[in-house]
Tab-separated table of C-alpha atoms and ligand atoms in Angstrom:
chain	number	residue	atom	x	y	z
A	72	MET	CA	10.159	-21.949	6.667
A	73	ALA	CA	11.389	-22.876	10.217
A	74	ASP	CA	9.783	-26.041	12.305
A	75	ALA	CA	8.690	-24.006	14.786
A	76	ILE	CA	6.959	-21.659	12.655
A	77	GLU	CA	5.858	-24.213	10.450
A	78	ALA	CA	4.294	-25.699	12.953
A	79	VAL	CA	2.562	-22.674	14.261
A	80	PHE	CA	0.449	-22.806	11.247
A	81	GLU	CA	0.004	-25.997	11.154
A	82	THR	CA	-1.952	-25.529	14.564
A	83	VAL	CA	-4.092	-22.407	12.533
A	84	VAL	CA	-4.967	-25.046	9.257
A	85	THR	CA	-6.140	-27.526	11.984
A	86	THR	CA	-7.599	-25.082	14.070
A	87	ALA	CA	-9.555	-23.271	11.000
A	88	ALA	CA	-10.763	-26.368	9.883
A	89	ASP	CA	-12.357	-26.871	13.762
A	90	VAL	CA	-13.512	-23.505	13.740
A	91	ARG	CA	-15.138	-23.811	10.006
A	92	ASP	CA	-17.180	-26.753	11.166
A	93	ALA	CA	-18.083	-24.894	14.301
A	94	LEU	CA	-19.353	-21.493	12.579
A	95	ALA	CA	-22.944	-23.241	11.900
A	96	GLU	CA	-24.041	-23.366	15.469
A	97	GLN	CA	-21.400	-20.890	16.832
A	98	ARG	CA	-23.626	-17.698	15.883
A	99	ALA	CA	-25.502	-17.594	19.676
A	100	TYR	CA	-23.846	-14.827	21.790
A	101	ALA	CA	-22.070	-16.172	24.607
A	102	ASP	CA	-22.870	-14.116	28.218
A	103	ALA	CA	-19.146	-12.127	28.112
A	104	LYS	CA	-17.797	-9.135	26.888
A	105	ASN	CA	-13.885	-8.730	25.474
A	106	PRO	CA	-10.796	-6.961	27.361
A	107	SER	CA	-12.613	-4.162	24.869
A	108	GLY	CA	-15.841	-4.210	26.321
A	109	GLU	CA	-17.405	-6.218	22.470
A	110	GLN	CA	-19.989	-8.861	23.335
A	111	GLN	CA	-18.744	-12.008	22.377
A	112	LEU	CA	-20.129	-14.860	20.538
A	113	ALA	CA	-19.548	-18.917	21.144
A	114	ALA	CA	-17.967	-18.525	18.278
A	115	ASP	CA	-15.403	-16.335	19.136
A	116	VAL	CA	-14.471	-18.411	22.696
A	117	TYR	CA	-14.031	-21.876	20.670
A	118	ALA	CA	-11.282	-20.114	18.729
A	119	ASP	CA	-9.636	-18.527	21.701
A	120	GLU	CA	-9.883	-21.617	23.101
A	121	LEU	CA	-8.811	-23.819	21.280
A	122	LEU	CA	-5.778	-21.517	19.565
A	123	GLU	CA	-4.703	-21.203	23.788
A	124	GLU	CA	-4.533	-24.804	24.064
A	125	ARG	CA	-2.965	-26.654	20.517
A	126	LEU	CA	-0.416	-22.913	19.999
A	127	LEU	CA	1.226	-23.532	23.858
A	128	ALA	CA	0.895	-27.100	23.018
A	129	ILE	CA	4.087	-26.240	20.558
A	130	ASP	CA	7.014	-25.860	22.386
A	131	ALA	CA	8.608	-23.419	21.136
A	132	VAL	CA	5.676	-21.648	22.196
A	133	GLY	CA	6.027	-19.361	25.685
A	134	SER	CA	3.121	-17.366	25.331
A	135	TYR	CA	-0.572	-16.340	23.671
A	136	ALA	CA	-2.474	-13.842	23.994
A	137	SER	CA	-5.777	-12.947	22.238
A	138	GLU	CA	-8.490	-9.705	21.702
A	139	GLU	CA	-10.555	-11.728	23.086
A	140	ARG	CA	-8.649	-12.242	26.956
A	141	ASP	CA	-7.184	-10.210	29.715
A	142	SER	CA	-3.652	-10.840	29.592
A	143	VAL	CA	-0.963	-12.807	27.929
A	144	ILE	CA	-1.157	-16.889	29.336
A	145	ASP	CA	1.925	-17.977	29.300
A	146	ALA	CA	3.868	-21.922	28.375
A	147	ASP	CA	4.849	-23.855	31.318
A	148	ASP	CA	7.484	-24.186	30.275
A	149	GLY	CA	9.368	-21.932	28.212
A	150	GLY	CA	9.360	-20.801	24.674
A	151	GLN	CA	11.120	-18.309	21.593
A	152	TYR	CA	7.779	-17.763	20.093
A	153	HIS	CA	5.287	-15.578	21.426
A	154	VAL	CA	1.860	-15.589	19.851
A	155	ALA	CA	-0.773	-13.124	19.335
A	156	CYS	CA	-4.591	-13.982	17.629
A	157	ASP	CA	-7.453	-12.166	17.125
A	158	PRO	CA	-8.623	-15.316	17.432
A	159	LEU	CA	-11.896	-14.887	14.949
A	160	ASP	CA	-12.280	-10.975	13.288
A	161	GLY	CA	-15.657	-9.888	11.471
A	162	SER	CA	-17.392	-12.755	13.537
A	163	SER	CA	-20.411	-9.123	13.681
A	164	ASN	CA	-20.557	-11.109	9.754
A	165	LEU	CA	-22.211	-14.490	11.727
A	166	GLN	CA	-25.699	-13.593	11.435
A	167	SER	CA	-25.052	-12.268	7.987
A	168	ASN	CA	-23.359	-14.803	6.784
A	169	ASN	CA	-20.389	-12.949	5.360
A	170	GLY	CA	-16.491	-13.190	4.930
A	171	MET	CA	-14.643	-14.116	8.576
A	172	GLY	CA	-11.388	-14.168	9.733
A	173	THR	CA	-8.153	-15.787	12.382
A	174	ILE	CA	-5.445	-12.860	12.670
A	175	VAL	CA	-1.471	-14.729	14.236
A	176	GLY	CA	1.646	-12.753	15.045
A	177	VAL	CA	4.147	-14.194	15.429
A	178	PHE	CA	6.773	-12.189	17.591
A	179	ASP	CA	10.172	-13.340	19.440
A	180	GLU	CA	9.726	-10.932	22.216
A	181	PRO	CA	7.316	-11.598	25.174
A	182	LEU	CA	3.617	-9.269	24.608
A	183	PRO	CA	3.104	-6.774	24.206
A	184	ALA	CA	6.109	-6.762	21.448
A	185	PRO	CA	6.799	-3.407	18.769
A	186	GLY	CA	5.887	-5.005	15.220
A	187	SER	CA	9.612	-5.368	14.537
A	188	ALA	CA	9.397	-7.980	17.062
A	189	LEU	CA	7.292	-9.551	15.029
A	190	VAL	CA	9.032	-13.169	12.708
A	191	ALA	CA	6.327	-14.179	10.784
A	192	SER	CA	2.215	-13.208	10.611
A	193	GLY	CA	-0.946	-14.477	8.509
A	194	PHE	CA	-4.135	-14.666	8.270
A	195	VAL	CA	-7.466	-16.794	7.447
A	196	LEU	CA	-9.913	-16.181	5.301
A	197	TYR	CA	-13.485	-17.774	5.409
A	198	GLY	CA	-15.157	-17.301	3.151
A	199	PRO	CA	-16.904	-19.237	-0.494
A	200	ILE	CA	-13.598	-20.857	0.525
A	201	THR	CA	-10.440	-21.036	2.988
A	202	THR	CA	-7.548	-19.703	2.124
A	203	MET	CA	-4.266	-18.610	4.366
A	204	LEU	CA	-1.950	-16.051	3.938
A	205	VAL	CA	1.478	-16.499	5.523
A	206	ALA	CA	5.002	-13.425	5.445
A	207	HIS	CA	7.270	-15.239	7.136
A	208	ASP	CA	11.122	-14.448	5.348
A	209	GLY	CA	10.303	-11.582	3.271
A	210	THR	CA	7.666	-13.124	1.206
A	211	VAL	CA	3.742	-13.559	1.186
A	212	THR	CA	2.556	-17.204	0.293
A	213	GLU	CA	-1.320	-17.815	0.170
A	214	TYR	CA	-2.841	-21.104	0.986
A	215	LEU	CA	-6.252	-22.781	0.262
A	216	LEU	CA	-7.188	-25.015	2.969
A	217	ASP	CA	-9.473	-28.541	3.070
A	218	GLY	CA	-10.099	-29.619	6.152
A	219	ASP	CA	-6.673	-30.514	7.519
A	220	GLU	CA	-5.184	-29.927	4.228
A	221	ARG	CA	-3.428	-27.140	2.530
A	222	SER	CA	-2.245	-26.107	-0.471
A	223	VAL	CA	-0.296	-23.944	-1.784
A	224	LEU	CA	-2.714	-21.663	-3.773
A	225	THR	CA	-0.077	-18.126	-5.072
A	226	GLU	CA	4.321	-18.109	-4.003
A	227	ASP	CA	5.115	-15.090	-3.517
A	228	VAL	CA	1.980	-13.545	-3.534
A	229	THR	CA	3.027	-8.962	-4.905
A	230	ILE	CA	-0.297	-5.954	-4.134
A	231	PRO	CA	-1.178	-5.029	-7.468
A	232	ASP	CA	0.441	-1.751	-7.982
A	233	ASP	CA	-2.785	-0.078	-9.790
A	234	PRO	CA	-5.563	0.303	-7.264
A	235	VAL	CA	-9.212	-0.863	-7.622
A	236	VAL	CA	-10.887	-0.582	-4.120
A	237	TYR	CA	-11.083	0.699	-1.242
A	238	GLY	CA	-13.094	0.225	2.431
A	239	PHE	CA	-12.749	2.404	4.796
A	240	GLY	CA	-14.797	1.395	8.688
A	241	GLY	CA	-16.650	3.749	10.787
A	242	ARG	CA	-19.150	6.574	10.187
A	243	ILE	CA	-18.369	8.780	8.052
A	244	PRO	CA	-20.154	12.055	9.492
A	245	ASP	CA	-17.469	10.891	11.981
A	246	TRP	CA	-14.515	10.950	9.942
A	247	THR	CA	-12.418	13.624	10.487
A	248	ASP	CA	-12.198	16.574	7.496
A	249	ALA	CA	-9.249	15.798	6.043
A	250	PHE	CA	-9.399	12.221	5.716
A	251	ARG	CA	-12.880	12.717	4.364
A	252	ALA	CA	-10.928	15.021	1.975
A	253	TYR	CA	-8.293	11.590	1.451
A	254	VAL	CA	-11.279	9.910	0.198
A	255	ASP	CA	-12.745	12.447	-2.270
A	256	ASP	CA	-9.774	12.101	-3.843
A	257	ILE	CA	-9.416	8.850	-3.950
A	258	GLU	CA	-12.883	8.527	-5.591
A	259	ALA	CA	-12.048	10.955	-7.789
A	260	ASP	CA	-8.885	8.667	-8.981
A	261	ARG	CA	-11.523	6.082	-10.226
A	262	LEU	CA	-11.178	3.583	-7.353
A	263	LYS	CA	-13.923	1.236	-6.272
A	264	LEU	CA	-16.015	1.185	-2.766
A	265	ARG	CA	-15.506	-2.651	-1.633
A	266	TYR	CA	-15.650	-2.805	2.785
A	267	GLY	CA	-17.618	-5.976	4.285
A	268	GLY	CA	-17.270	-5.526	7.691
A	269	ALA	CA	-14.613	-7.414	8.504
A	270	MET	CA	-11.012	-6.560	8.698
A	271	VAL	CA	-9.899	-9.843	7.215
A	272	ALA	CA	-11.874	-10.007	4.087
A	273	ASP	CA	-11.579	-6.231	3.395
A	274	VAL	CA	-8.312	-6.882	3.481
A	275	ASN	CA	-7.965	-9.955	0.716
A	276	GLN	CA	-9.404	-7.768	-1.561
A	277	VAL	CA	-6.703	-5.176	-1.514
A	278	VAL	CA	-4.317	-8.174	-1.732
A	279	THR	CA	-6.148	-9.433	-4.528
A	280	TYR	CA	-6.781	-5.879	-6.480
A	281	GLY	CA	-4.983	-3.497	-5.177
A	282	GLY	CA	-6.219	-0.720	-3.832
A	283	ILE	CA	-5.647	0.785	-0.225
A	284	PHE	CA	-8.426	-0.221	3.443
A	285	GLY	CA	-8.319	0.865	7.004
A	286	TYR	CA	-10.383	2.110	10.082
A	287	PRO	CA	-9.394	5.814	10.360
A	288	MET	CA	-9.487	7.911	12.945
A	289	LEU	CA	-13.090	9.514	13.908
A	290	GLU	CA	-13.426	13.062	15.584
A	291	ASP	CA	-14.555	11.242	19.089
A	292	ARG	CA	-12.025	8.237	18.772
A	293	PRO	CA	-8.501	9.008	18.105
A	294	GLU	CA	-7.397	5.720	18.736
A	295	GLY	CA	-9.756	4.454	16.163
A	296	LYS	CA	-11.348	1.063	16.530
A	297	LEU	CA	-8.580	-2.003	15.243
A	298	ARG	CA	-6.438	-3.637	17.760
A	299	LEU	CA	-2.190	-3.048	17.389
A	300	GLN	CA	-0.962	-6.699	18.557
A	301	PHE	CA	-3.575	-8.504	17.536
A	302	GLU	CA	-5.386	-6.451	14.163
A	303	GLY	CA	-2.469	-3.603	13.056
A	304	HIS	CA	0.685	-5.644	13.555
A	305	PRO	CA	0.216	-9.115	11.866
A	306	ILE	CA	-2.372	-7.380	8.890
A	307	GLY	CA	0.141	-5.036	9.011
A	308	HIS	CA	3.448	-7.277	8.127
A	309	VAL	CA	2.113	-9.209	5.818
A	310	ILE	CA	1.235	-5.617	3.709
A	311	GLU	CA	3.704	-4.816	3.908
A	312	THR	CA	5.642	-8.230	2.884
A	313	ALA	CA	3.701	-8.612	0.123
A	314	GLY	CA	5.430	-5.325	-0.892
A	315	GLY	CA	2.545	-2.847	0.006
A	316	ALA	CA	2.660	-0.470	2.984
A	317	SER	CA	1.279	-0.006	6.781
A	318	SER	CA	0.380	3.243	8.146
A	319	ASP	CA	-1.080	4.430	11.736
A	320	GLY	CA	-1.668	7.614	9.275
A	321	ALA	CA	1.987	9.636	10.052
A	322	GLN	CA	3.867	5.833	10.349
A	323	SER	CA	4.397	2.580	9.302
A	324	LEU	CA	2.266	0.521	12.441
A	325	LEU	CA	5.879	-1.794	12.625
A	326	ALA	CA	7.229	1.050	13.758
A	327	ARG	CA	4.641	1.365	16.714
A	328	ASP	CA	5.237	-0.497	20.576
A	329	PRO	CA	2.336	-0.557	21.959
A	330	SER	CA	2.061	0.384	25.489
A	331	GLU	CA	-0.444	-1.736	26.137
A	332	LEU	CA	-1.895	-5.473	25.111
A	333	HIS	CA	-5.123	-4.755	23.964
A	334	GLU	CA	-4.054	-0.497	22.800
A	335	ARG	CA	-6.364	0.945	19.657
A	336	THR	CA	-4.717	2.187	16.772
A	337	PRO	CA	-6.293	3.917	13.308
A	338	VAL	CA	-4.953	1.239	10.606
A	339	PHE	CA	-4.396	1.755	6.967
A	340	VAL	CA	-3.221	-0.718	4.669
A	341	GLY	CA	-2.618	-1.041	1.134
A	342	THR	CA	-0.713	0.369	-2.860
A	343	ASP	CA	2.102	1.805	-1.436
A	344	SER	CA	1.033	4.823	-3.289
A	345	LEU	CA	-1.868	5.550	-1.844
A	346	VAL	CA	-0.877	4.985	1.713
A	347	ASP	CA	1.478	7.991	0.453
A	348	GLN	CA	-0.934	10.002	-0.596
A	349	LEU	CA	-3.169	8.590	2.545
A	350	GLU	CA	-0.265	10.162	5.147
A	351	ALA	CA	1.259	13.196	2.943
A	352	ALA	CA	-3.521	14.227	2.821
A	353	LEU	CA	-3.566	14.185	7.383
A	354	SER	CA	0.052	15.628	7.921
B	54	FDP	P1	-15.332	-6.667	14.475
B	54	FDP	O1	-16.023	-5.617	15.568
B	54	FDP	O2	-16.765	-7.785	13.634
B	54	FDP	O3	-15.222	-8.127	14.461
B	54	FDP	O4	-12.139	-6.839	14.569
B	54	FDP	C1	-13.086	-5.725	14.633
B	54	FDP	C2	-13.561	-5.370	13.629
B	54	FDP	O5	-14.430	-6.482	13.622
B	54	FDP	C3	-13.164	-6.403	11.868
B	54	FDP	O6	-13.306	-6.927	11.802
B	54	FDP	C4	-13.756	-4.772	11.053
B	54	FDP	O7	-13.202	-4.279	10.347
B	54	FDP	C5	-13.919	-3.835	12.459
B	54	FDP	O8	-14.414	-3.995	13.016
B	54	FDP	C6	-15.328	-3.468	11.573
B	54	FDP	O9	-15.882	-2.278	12.077
B	54	FDP	P2	-17.307	-1.060	11.409
B	54	FDP	O10	-18.663	-2.947	12.513
B	54	FDP	O11	-17.522	-0.456	13.501
B	54	FDP	O12	-17.238	-1.197	10.322
B	55	ZN	ZN1	-11.382	-8.495	14.274
């Protein structure tokens, strides 16, 4: 891995250890909302502040942006990479003690940046164990994190061709008719429903077993819920690098260029054939 990218993910590893240690004490709501109007937990704010401070301290990092703050924070002395983070994805799962994650996208253009400017991406999954997937240079590596240490679990991670699981967000009555018809079709193909309500945890099931995860367009919310720059882009990049596909319903998420930092988009990622089938069903 190039030194600068290595430094970014080394920082993510040490920060993940601190975030994990602090979770038990940080389940309370902070007295604030994020730029998308969602209530922040103390843990969201803590993870965001650690990542901001530590990532901006890396010479090659020129700016930091996250789901938890309005605008991009520039480093004092420039740097060629721009990092977009979802510091604690799925943090509403902290209440019920279910999976959560940290999502990271490294771009070589200032934010908001198009998906084509991604040079590396990754996510940490805080599950029964802590793991991290990193996509860089055309390959995805899975690590086991143990405190500040990491060891390789799997080189060249690829999404299984034979899909097993699916999980989609949003209330079923709010789904569009075309999307509901697609879900009926894939259920008829004997896929199993697995949905936990944290994107990283749900996506990691798709990486492990094959299948599709999505947060679709809703009748009264055609843009869906997830954020393109902080969630759609990095996760789409991990999945496409692992041989899968990503889509906003019509095109690859990596083909999208956000016009504003917190732009939302429908997100679908997973086994190639299921994403193709989805785009055909929605067209
Ligand atoms: P959360 O609001 O808990 O941070 O980031 C948004 C997100 O979680 C995703 O992780 C998750 O996939 C989605 O929202 C879950 O939304 P629903 O509660 O509507 O299913
Ligand atoms: Zn998120």
